[in-house]
Coordinates of C-alpha atoms in Angstrom, one line a residue:
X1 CA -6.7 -9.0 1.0
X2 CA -10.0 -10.0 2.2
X3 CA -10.0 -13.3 0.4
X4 CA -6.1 -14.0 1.4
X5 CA -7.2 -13.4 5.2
X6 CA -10.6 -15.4 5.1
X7 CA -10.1 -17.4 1.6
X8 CA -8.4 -20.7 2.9
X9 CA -7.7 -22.7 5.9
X10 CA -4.7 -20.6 6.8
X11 CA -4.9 -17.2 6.1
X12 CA -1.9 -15.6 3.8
X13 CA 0.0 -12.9 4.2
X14 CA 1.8 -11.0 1.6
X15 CA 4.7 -8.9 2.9
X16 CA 5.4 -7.4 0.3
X17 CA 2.5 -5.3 -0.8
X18 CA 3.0 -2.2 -2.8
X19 CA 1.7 -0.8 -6.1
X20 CA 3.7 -2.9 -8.7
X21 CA 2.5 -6.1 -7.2
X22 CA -1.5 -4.8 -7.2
X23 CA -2.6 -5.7 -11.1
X24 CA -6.3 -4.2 -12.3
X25 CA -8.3 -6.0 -14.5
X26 CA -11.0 -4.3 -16.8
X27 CA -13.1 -3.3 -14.2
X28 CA -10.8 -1.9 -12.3
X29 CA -10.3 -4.4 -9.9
X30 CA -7.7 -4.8 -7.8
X31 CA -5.8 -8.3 -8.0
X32 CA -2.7 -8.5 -5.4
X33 CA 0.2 -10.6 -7.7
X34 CA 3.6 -12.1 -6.8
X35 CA 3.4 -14.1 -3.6
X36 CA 7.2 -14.5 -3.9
X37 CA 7.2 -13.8 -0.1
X38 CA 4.0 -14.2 1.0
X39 CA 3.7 -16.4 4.3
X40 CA 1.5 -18.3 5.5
X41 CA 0.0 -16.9 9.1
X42 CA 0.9 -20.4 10.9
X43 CA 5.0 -19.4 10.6
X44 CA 3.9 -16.1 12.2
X45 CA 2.6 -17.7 15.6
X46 CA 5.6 -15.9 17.5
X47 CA 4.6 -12.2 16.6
X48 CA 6.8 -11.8 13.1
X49 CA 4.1 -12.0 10.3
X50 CA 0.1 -11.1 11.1
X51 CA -3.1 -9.9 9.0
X52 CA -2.5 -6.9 10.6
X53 CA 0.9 -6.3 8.3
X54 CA -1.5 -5.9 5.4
X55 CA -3.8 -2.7 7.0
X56 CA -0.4 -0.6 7.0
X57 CA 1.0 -2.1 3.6
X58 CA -2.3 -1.1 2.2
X59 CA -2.2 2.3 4.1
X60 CA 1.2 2.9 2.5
X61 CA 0.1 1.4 -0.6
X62 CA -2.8 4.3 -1.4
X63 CA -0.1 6.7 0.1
X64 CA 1.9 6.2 -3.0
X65 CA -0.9 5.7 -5.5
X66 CA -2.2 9.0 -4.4
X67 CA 1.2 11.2 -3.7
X68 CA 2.9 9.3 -6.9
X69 CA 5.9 8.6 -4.3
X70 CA 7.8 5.5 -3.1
X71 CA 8.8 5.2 0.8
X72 CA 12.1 5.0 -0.7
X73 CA 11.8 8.7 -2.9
X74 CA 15.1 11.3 -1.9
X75 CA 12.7 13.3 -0.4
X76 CA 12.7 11.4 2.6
X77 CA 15.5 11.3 4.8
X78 CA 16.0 11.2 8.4
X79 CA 12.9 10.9 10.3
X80 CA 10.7 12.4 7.7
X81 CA 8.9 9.1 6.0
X82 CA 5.9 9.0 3.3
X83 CA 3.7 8.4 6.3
X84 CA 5.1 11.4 8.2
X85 CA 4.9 13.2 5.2
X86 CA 0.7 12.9 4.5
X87 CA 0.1 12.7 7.9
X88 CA 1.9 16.3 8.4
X89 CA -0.6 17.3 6.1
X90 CA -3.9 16.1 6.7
X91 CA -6.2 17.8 6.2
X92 CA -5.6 21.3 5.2
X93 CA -2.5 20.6 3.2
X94 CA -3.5 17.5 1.5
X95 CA -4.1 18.6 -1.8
X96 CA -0.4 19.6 -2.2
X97 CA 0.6 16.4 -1.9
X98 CA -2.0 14.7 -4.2
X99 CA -0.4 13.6 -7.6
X100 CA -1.1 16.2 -10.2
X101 CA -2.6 13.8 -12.8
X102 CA -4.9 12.6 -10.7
X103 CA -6.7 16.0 -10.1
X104 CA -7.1 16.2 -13.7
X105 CA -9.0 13.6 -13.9
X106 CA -11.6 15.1 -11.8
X107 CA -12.8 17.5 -14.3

């Protein structure tokens, strides 16, 4: 994201960022992919698109990798949301939330 934001003459954002659309290469390097709606900051003068977008994205981004959840998941409904959800549980309760697999690689 850094090099979208600071790479070119206008930065560019990606509104659209979620797991599926971060590739990893061999060293486990994240590589953001498929700039099918991606914007460039100039048509987001008025307010609408800004850097800003991508610190949340990302927020809700590791939120997933880490809970193995989508925002979208039939857990939640009404006002309960993924965000809502973790942040309900920071930081006593996080570790019920983390994905299973992941603690097994730990050991």
């Amino acid at each position: 994201m850094l090099h979208l934001h600071n790479g070119y003459s206008t930065p560019v954002v990606r509104c659209d960022l979620k797991p599926i659309n971060v590739l990893l290469d061999q060293e486990m390097v994240g590589h953001v992919s498929d700039f099918g709606i991606a914007k460039l900051l100039e048509y987001g003068q008025d307010g609408i698109v800004s850097t800003s977008f991508h610190v949340y994205s990302f927020g809700i981004l590791m939120m997933e990798s880490f809970t193995r959840r989508r925002p979208s998941d039939e857990i939640f409904t009404g006002d309960l949301t993924i965000r809502c959800w973790v942040s309900d549980s920071f930081p006593s309760g996080i570790h019920k939330l983390v994905d299973a697999n992941l603690l097994l690689l730990e050991r």
